[in-house]
Coordinates of C-alpha atoms and ligand atoms in Angstrom, one line a residue:
M1 CA 0.0 0.0 0.0
S2 CA 1.5 3.3 -1.1
R3 CA -0.8 5.3 1.2
I4 CA 0.9 5.9 4.5
P5 CA -1.1 8.5 6.5
G6 CA 1.0 11.0 8.6
F7 CA 4.3 10.0 6.9
Y8 CA 5.3 13.6 6.4
Q9 CA 5.0 14.4 10.1
L10 CA 7.3 11.6 11.2
P11 CA 11.0 11.9 11.9
I12 CA 13.3 10.4 9.3
D13 CA 14.2 7.3 11.3
Q14 CA 10.5 6.5 11.8
R15 CA 9.9 6.8 8.1
H16 CA 12.8 4.3 7.7
A17 CA 11.2 2.0 10.2
I18 CA 7.9 2.0 8.2
L19 CA 9.7 1.2 4.9
T20 CA 11.5 -1.7 6.5
Q21 CA 8.5 -3.0 8.5
K22 CA 6.4 -3.0 5.3
G23 CA 9.2 -4.8 3.4
W24 CA 9.8 -2.0 0.9
L25 CA 13.5 -1.7 1.7
T26 CA 16.1 -3.5 4.0
P27 CA 18.2 -1.7 6.6
D28 CA 21.2 -2.0 4.3
E29 CA 19.4 -0.4 1.5
I30 CA 18.3 2.4 3.8
A31 CA 21.9 3.0 4.8
T32 CA 22.7 3.5 1.1
L33 CA 20.3 6.4 1.0
T34 CA 21.4 8.1 4.3
G35 CA 25.0 8.6 3.4
E36 CA 26.3 5.8 5.7
T37 CA 27.1 3.7 2.6
G38 CA 26.0 4.7 -0.9
L39 CA 28.2 6.4 -3.5
I40 CA 31.7 7.0 -2.1
P41 CA 34.3 9.1 -3.9
S42 CA 36.4 6.1 -4.9
Q43 CA 33.3 4.7 -6.8
A44 CA 32.5 8.1 -8.2
D45 CA 36.0 8.4 -9.5
H46 CA 35.2 5.6 -12.0
M47 CA 32.1 7.4 -13.2
I48 CA 33.4 10.8 -14.4
E49 CA 36.7 12.6 -14.7
N50 CA 38.6 14.7 -12.1
V51 CA 36.4 13.6 -9.2
I52 CA 36.9 15.5 -6.0
G53 CA 33.7 14.3 -4.1
T54 CA 30.0 13.6 -4.5
F55 CA 27.0 16.0 -4.4
A56 CA 23.9 15.2 -2.4
L57 CA 20.3 16.1 -3.0
P58 CA 17.3 15.5 -0.8
L59 CA 15.6 12.2 -1.6
G60 CA 11.9 12.1 -0.8
V61 CA 9.3 9.5 -1.5
A62 CA 6.0 10.4 -3.1
L63 CA 3.1 8.4 -1.7
N64 CA -0.4 7.4 -2.7
F65 CA 0.4 6.4 -6.3
V66 CA -1.6 3.6 -7.9
I67 CA -0.4 3.0 -11.5
N68 CA -2.0 0.3 -13.6
G69 CA -3.6 -1.0 -10.5
R70 CA -0.3 -1.3 -8.6
E71 CA 0.6 0.6 -5.5
V72 CA 4.0 2.3 -6.1
L73 CA 6.3 4.3 -3.8
V74 CA 8.1 6.9 -5.9
P75 CA 11.7 8.0 -5.0
M76 CA 12.3 11.6 -6.0
A77 CA 15.7 13.4 -5.7
V78 CA 15.0 17.1 -5.9
E79 CA 15.9 20.4 -4.2
E80 CA 12.6 22.2 -4.8
P81 CA 10.0 22.4 -1.9
S82 CA 6.4 21.3 -2.6
V83 CA 7.3 18.9 -5.4
V84 CA 7.0 15.6 -3.4
A85 CA 4.0 16.9 -1.5
G86 CA 2.3 18.1 -4.7
A87 CA 2.7 14.7 -6.4
S88 CA 1.6 12.8 -3.4
F89 CA -1.5 14.9 -2.9
M90 CA -2.6 14.6 -6.5
A91 CA -1.9 10.9 -6.4
K92 CA -4.3 10.7 -3.4
L93 CA -7.0 12.6 -5.4
A94 CA -6.4 10.4 -8.4
R95 CA -7.1 7.3 -6.2
A96 CA -10.7 8.3 -6.1
G97 CA -10.8 7.6 -9.9
G98 CA -8.7 4.4 -9.7
G99 CA -5.3 6.0 -10.0
F100 CA -3.3 6.3 -13.2
T101 CA -3.3 4.2 -16.4
A102 CA 0.0 4.2 -18.2
H103 CA 1.6 2.5 -21.1
T104 CA 4.6 2.7 -23.4
S105 CA 5.6 2.0 -26.9
E106 CA 8.3 -0.5 -27.7
P107 CA 11.7 0.8 -26.5
H108 CA 12.8 1.9 -30.0
M109 CA 15.6 4.5 -30.2
I110 CA 16.7 6.4 -33.3
G111 CA 20.3 6.6 -34.4
Q112 CA 21.3 9.3 -36.9
I113 CA 24.0 8.9 -39.6
Q114 CA 24.7 12.1 -41.6
I115 CA 26.0 11.6 -45.2
L116 CA 27.7 14.4 -47.0
D117 CA 29.4 14.9 -50.4
L118 CA 26.8 13.0 -52.4
P119 CA 26.8 13.5 -56.1
E120 CA 23.1 12.9 -56.3
P121 CA 21.3 12.5 -52.9
H122 CA 18.0 11.1 -54.4
T123 CA 19.8 8.2 -56.0
A124 CA 21.8 7.6 -52.8
R125 CA 18.6 7.5 -50.8
L126 CA 17.1 4.8 -53.0
Q127 CA 20.4 2.9 -53.0
L128 CA 20.4 2.8 -49.2
L129 CA 16.7 1.6 -49.1
E130 CA 17.5 -1.1 -51.7
N131 CA 20.3 -2.3 -49.4
K132 CA 18.3 -2.3 -46.2
A133 CA 18.6 -6.0 -45.7
R134 CA 22.4 -5.8 -46.1
L135 CA 22.6 -2.9 -43.6
M136 CA 20.5 -4.8 -41.1
A137 CA 22.5 -8.0 -41.6
E138 CA 25.7 -6.0 -41.0
L139 CA 24.4 -5.3 -37.4
E140 CA 23.7 -8.9 -36.6
G141 CA 25.6 -10.2 -33.6
L142 CA 27.0 -6.7 -32.9
D143 CA 25.4 -6.6 -29.4
P144 CA 24.9 -10.3 -28.4
V145 CA 23.6 -9.4 -24.9
L146 CA 21.0 -7.0 -26.2
E147 CA 20.0 -9.5 -28.9
R148 CA 19.7 -12.2 -26.2
F149 CA 17.1 -10.1 -24.5
G150 CA 15.2 -9.5 -27.8
G151 CA 16.7 -6.2 -28.8
G152 CA 18.6 -5.1 -31.8
P153 CA 18.1 -3.3 -35.2
R154 CA 14.4 -3.0 -36.3
D155 CA 14.4 -0.7 -39.4
I156 CA 16.4 1.7 -41.6
E157 CA 14.8 4.9 -42.8
V158 CA 16.5 7.5 -45.0
R159 CA 15.6 11.2 -44.9
L160 CA 16.7 13.9 -47.4
I161 CA 17.5 17.2 -45.8
A162 CA 16.9 19.3 -48.9
D163 CA 17.9 22.6 -47.5
S164 CA 20.5 23.4 -44.8
P165 CA 23.3 26.0 -44.4
I166 CA 25.6 23.6 -46.3
G167 CA 23.0 22.6 -48.9
S168 CA 21.3 19.1 -49.1
F169 CA 22.4 15.9 -47.5
L170 CA 21.1 12.6 -46.4
V171 CA 20.3 11.2 -42.9
V172 CA 19.9 7.5 -42.2
H173 CA 17.7 6.8 -39.2
L174 CA 18.5 3.5 -37.6
I175 CA 15.6 2.2 -35.5
Y176 CA 17.1 0.2 -32.7
D177 CA 15.3 -1.8 -30.0
V178 CA 17.3 -1.2 -26.8
R179 CA 15.0 -3.2 -24.4
D180 CA 15.9 -2.2 -20.8
A181 CA 18.8 0.1 -21.5
M182 CA 18.7 3.8 -22.0
G183 CA 20.3 2.8 -25.3
A184 CA 22.8 5.6 -26.1
N185 CA 25.8 3.3 -26.1
A186 CA 24.2 0.5 -28.1
V187 CA 22.8 2.9 -30.7
N188 CA 26.0 5.0 -31.1
T189 CA 28.0 1.8 -31.5
A190 CA 25.6 0.5 -34.2
C191 CA 25.7 3.9 -36.0
E192 CA 29.5 3.9 -36.1
H193 CA 29.6 0.3 -37.2
L194 CA 27.3 1.0 -40.2
A195 CA 29.3 4.0 -41.4
P196 CA 31.8 2.3 -43.8
V197 CA 29.0 0.2 -45.5
I198 CA 26.9 3.3 -46.0
E199 CA 29.9 5.1 -47.6
E200 CA 30.5 2.1 -49.8
I201 CA 26.8 2.0 -50.9
T202 CA 26.4 5.8 -51.5
R203 CA 29.9 6.8 -52.4
G204 CA 29.3 9.7 -50.0
R205 CA 31.1 10.7 -46.7
V206 CA 29.6 9.8 -43.4
H207 CA 29.9 12.6 -40.9
L208 CA 27.9 12.4 -37.6
R209 CA 26.9 9.1 -36.1
I210 CA 24.9 9.6 -32.9
L211 CA 21.5 8.8 -31.4
S212 CA 18.6 11.4 -31.4
N213 CA 17.2 12.6 -28.1
L214 CA 13.9 13.2 -29.9
A215 CA 13.0 9.6 -29.0
D216 CA 9.6 9.8 -30.6
R217 CA 9.5 6.0 -31.1
R218 CA 9.9 5.5 -27.4
I219 CA 6.8 7.1 -26.1
A220 CA 5.2 6.9 -22.6
R221 CA 1.6 7.8 -22.0
A222 CA -0.6 8.1 -18.9
R223 CA -4.1 9.2 -18.1
C224 CA -6.3 9.7 -15.1
A225 CA -10.0 10.6 -14.4
I226 CA -10.8 12.3 -11.1
P227 CA -14.4 12.8 -9.9
A228 CA -15.1 16.5 -9.5
S229 CA -16.2 15.9 -5.9
A230 CA -12.7 14.8 -5.0
L231 CA -11.3 18.2 -6.2
A232 CA -13.3 20.4 -3.9
F233 CA -11.5 22.2 -1.1
G234 CA -11.9 25.4 1.0
N235 CA -14.3 27.7 -0.7
F236 CA -13.8 26.0 -4.1
S237 CA -16.3 23.5 -5.5
G238 CA -15.0 20.5 -7.4
E239 CA -16.5 21.9 -10.6
Q240 CA -14.7 25.2 -10.1
V241 CA -11.4 23.5 -9.6
R242 CA -12.0 21.2 -12.6
D243 CA -12.9 24.1 -14.9
G244 CA -10.0 26.2 -13.5
V245 CA -7.5 23.4 -14.3
I246 CA -8.9 23.1 -17.8
A247 CA -8.7 26.9 -18.4
A248 CA -5.1 26.8 -17.1
W249 CA -4.2 24.0 -19.5
A250 CA -5.9 25.9 -22.4
F251 CA -3.5 28.8 -21.8
A252 CA -0.5 26.4 -22.1
A253 CA -2.0 24.6 -25.2
A254 CA -2.3 28.0 -27.0
D255 CA 0.7 30.0 -25.8
P256 CA 4.4 28.9 -25.9
Y257 CA 5.4 31.3 -23.1
R258 CA 2.9 29.6 -20.8
A259 CA 3.7 26.1 -22.2
A260 CA 7.3 26.4 -21.2
T261 CA 6.4 27.0 -17.6
H262 CA 3.6 24.4 -17.7
N263 CA 6.0 21.8 -19.1
K264 CA 8.6 22.8 -16.5
G265 CA 6.0 21.9 -13.9
I266 CA 5.7 18.5 -15.5
M267 CA 9.4 18.0 -15.5
N268 CA 9.4 18.8 -11.7
G269 CA 7.8 15.4 -11.4
I270 CA 9.8 13.6 -14.0
D271 CA 13.4 14.7 -13.4
P272 CA 13.6 13.8 -9.7
I273 CA 12.8 10.1 -10.5
V274 CA 15.1 10.1 -13.5
I275 CA 17.9 11.4 -11.3
A276 CA 17.1 9.1 -8.4
T277 CA 17.3 6.1 -10.7
G278 CA 20.7 7.2 -12.2
N279 CA 19.2 8.0 -15.6
D280 CA 20.2 10.9 -17.9
W281 CA 17.9 13.8 -17.2
R282 CA 19.4 16.0 -19.8
A283 CA 18.3 13.5 -22.4
I284 CA 14.8 13.3 -21.0
E285 CA 14.6 17.1 -20.9
A286 CA 15.8 17.5 -24.5
G287 CA 13.4 14.8 -25.7
A288 CA 10.4 16.3 -23.9
H289 CA 10.8 19.8 -25.2
A290 CA 11.6 18.8 -28.7
Y291 CA 8.4 16.6 -28.7
A292 CA 6.4 19.5 -27.3
A293 CA 7.4 21.5 -30.4
R294 CA 6.8 18.7 -32.9
S295 CA 3.9 20.4 -34.6
G296 CA 6.1 23.4 -35.3
R297 CA 4.7 25.3 -32.3
Y298 CA 5.8 24.6 -28.8
T299 CA 2.8 23.4 -26.7
S300 CA 1.7 21.5 -23.6
L301 CA 2.7 17.8 -23.1
T302 CA -0.5 17.2 -21.2
T303 CA -4.2 17.7 -21.9
W304 CA -7.0 18.3 -19.4
G305 CA -10.8 18.1 -20.1
R306 CA -14.2 17.3 -18.7
G307 CA -15.3 13.7 -18.9
P308 CA -18.8 12.4 -19.5
Q309 CA -19.6 12.2 -15.8
G310 CA -18.3 15.7 -15.2
E311 CA -14.9 14.3 -14.0
L312 CA -11.6 15.9 -14.7
V313 CA -9.7 13.8 -17.2
G314 CA -6.0 14.3 -17.9
S315 CA -3.5 12.8 -20.3
I316 CA 0.2 13.1 -21.0
E317 CA 2.4 11.8 -23.9
M318 CA 6.1 12.3 -24.2
P319 CA 9.4 10.4 -25.1
L320 CA 11.0 8.7 -22.1
A321 CA 14.3 7.1 -22.8
V322 CA 15.1 5.6 -19.4
G323 CA 16.9 2.4 -18.6
I324 CA 17.3 0.0 -15.7
V325 CA 20.5 -1.6 -16.9
G326 CA 23.8 0.0 -17.8
G327 CA 25.3 3.4 -16.8
A328 CA 24.7 4.9 -13.4
T329 CA 21.5 2.9 -13.0
K330 CA 23.7 0.0 -11.8
A331 CA 26.9 1.8 -10.8
H332 CA 25.2 4.2 -8.4
P333 CA 24.2 2.3 -5.2
A334 CA 21.3 4.6 -4.4
A335 CA 19.9 4.3 -7.9
K336 CA 19.7 0.5 -7.4
V337 CA 17.8 1.1 -4.2
A338 CA 15.4 3.6 -5.9
L339 CA 14.6 1.0 -8.6
K340 CA 14.0 -1.6 -5.9
L341 CA 11.7 0.7 -4.0
M342 CA 9.5 1.2 -7.0
G343 CA 9.3 -2.5 -7.7
V344 CA 9.8 -2.0 -11.4
S345 CA 11.5 -4.8 -13.4
T346 CA 11.6 -3.3 -16.9
A347 CA 12.5 0.0 -18.4
R348 CA 9.0 0.3 -19.7
E349 CA 7.5 -0.1 -16.2
L350 CA 9.9 2.6 -15.0
A351 CA 8.8 5.0 -17.8
E352 CA 5.1 4.3 -16.9
V353 CA 5.7 5.3 -13.3
I354 CA 7.7 8.4 -14.4
V355 CA 5.1 9.6 -16.9
A356 CA 2.2 9.2 -14.4
V357 CA 4.1 11.3 -11.8
G358 CA 4.6 13.9 -14.5
L359 CA 0.9 14.1 -15.0
A360 CA 0.2 14.3 -11.3
Q361 CA 2.8 17.0 -10.8
N362 CA 1.2 19.1 -13.6
L363 CA -2.2 18.8 -11.9
A364 CA -0.6 19.9 -8.6
A365 CA 0.7 23.1 -10.2
L366 CA -2.5 23.8 -12.2
R367 CA -4.8 23.2 -9.3
A368 CA -2.8 25.6 -7.1
L369 CA -2.5 28.2 -9.9
A370 CA -6.2 28.0 -10.7
T371 CA -7.3 28.5 -7.1
E372 CA -5.3 29.9 -4.2
G373 CA -2.1 30.6 -6.2
I374 CA 1.2 28.8 -6.0
Q375 CA 2.9 30.8 -3.2
R376 CA 0.8 29.8 -0.2
G377 CA 1.9 26.2 -0.2
H378 CA 5.4 27.1 -1.4
M379 CA 6.0 29.6 1.4
S380 CA 6.2 27.3 4.4
L381 CA 8.7 25.0 2.8
H382 CA 10.6 27.9 1.4
A383 CA 10.7 29.4 4.9
R384 CA 12.1 26.1 6.2
Q385 CA 14.9 26.3 3.7
V386 CA 15.7 29.9 4.7
A387 CA 15.7 28.9 8.3
V388 CA 18.1 26.0 7.6
S389 CA 20.4 28.4 5.6
A390 CA 20.4 30.7 8.7
G391 CA 21.8 27.8 10.7
A392 CA 18.6 26.5 12.4
Q393 CA 18.5 22.9 13.4
G394 CA 15.8 20.4 14.5
E395 CA 12.8 22.1 16.3
Q396 CA 14.3 25.6 15.5
V397 CA 13.5 25.1 11.8
T398 CA 9.8 24.6 12.4
R399 CA 9.6 27.5 14.9
I400 CA 11.5 30.0 12.8
A401 CA 9.7 29.0 9.6
R402 CA 6.3 29.3 11.2
Q403 CA 7.1 32.7 12.6
M404 CA 8.4 34.1 9.2
V405 CA 5.3 32.8 7.4
Q406 CA 3.0 34.4 10.0
E407 CA 4.9 37.7 9.6
K408 CA 4.9 37.3 5.8
N409 CA 8.6 38.2 6.1
I410 CA 10.7 35.3 4.9
N411 CA 14.4 36.2 4.5
L412 CA 17.7 35.2 5.8
E413 CA 18.2 38.3 7.9
R414 CA 14.9 37.7 9.8
A415 CA 15.7 34.0 10.2
R416 CA 19.1 34.9 11.7
E417 CA 17.4 37.4 14.1
L418 CA 14.8 34.8 15.2
L419 CA 17.6 32.2 15.7
G420 CA 19.4 34.6 17.9
E421 CA 16.3 35.4 19.9
G422 CA 15.5 31.7 20.5
K423 CA 19.0 30.9 21.9
Ligands
MEV1 C1 7.4 25.7 -10.4 O1 8.6 25.0 -10.2 C2 6.5 25.1 -11.4 C3 5.3 25.8 -11.9 O2 5.7 27.1 -12.3 C4 4.6 25.1 -13.0 C5 3.4 25.8 -13.6 O3 3.4 27.0 -13.7 O4 2.6 25.1 -14.2 C6 4.3 26.1 -10.7

């Protein structure tokens, strides 16, 4: 059960106790998350260059999520207040409508091979298509592990870029099934491997050989339907909240300036899980925003509308190239624990959780913006951060933060004053 009432009020060690009692994590796994074990500099030294240490972020757990009928605890590594609380609260509301339904396409990535110096690009394009079987055969056995798990090359497409600053050229798209990997290494290796054969077939010169982060063959989708009655709070009726959310979405759907912020709010839910699981969040960001602009005009990655019973219905669709094998997903000890906590056993399941949380996070932002505004909820957590920056510890943090919120005067100077007074 991902619903744990009062979790947010407990001290950290009692939260740990619940996670171990309920069998979500073992004490050793918890130690990985608290800094007792986990990523040590000598391990980090094997991950990147010139290592001088490691960098920590708060790791929270979003509660209440039901995704495809399964209860999921969601680890989120993020510095921004209100993100974990917002996702958890919306997941609680979504439970009233059965939670989230999510699915993904096959894990197909695109590798790009640019071909220059072609005497006649149209002819070269057809020559490549005529030789598709040969090109595919060339890749056979290149990645035996991936092939053993059912992955490997799926198709070859050839695009003519008719007009560019250097004139026309061709681009081969290699469609590659990467199964449970993020796939960058597999795809880049395959692209580099194909280059000499492509040059032989076309008599051109292969230039770039690299995957595309616009992973539009690897799409994750989620939807939810929330009864209007579940949305009511304070002086706002459920219908008012629902219609307010829909009007807020319409703004993002029609206006790129708003869509950028709207989608940033979605990424508030997505990136923290991508980070916690050791995946490449820059790749996910690049893919999300490129996909949001696929029509030629940048727009919202979500939709919100009114269902036949007056319920609020939401959907999201975006590329999600995440893996559960390879890279930091296995090298980072905390990433392994994050994956275990979610109980996902395939990259597709991971993407389904992530995309559902993105939808929930978007709703959290729109609901707040369409009703009482974003600052009220934000302020108490912001005040806590300011109190901590001023040097407050334990009980002092709550006391000073509460006082600053009451005074509507949240700044470092005031926090320092209050800290001095309390001593
Ligand atoms: C802040 O991190 C995210 C929001 O700006 C998202 C939105 O405006 O939809 C609140």
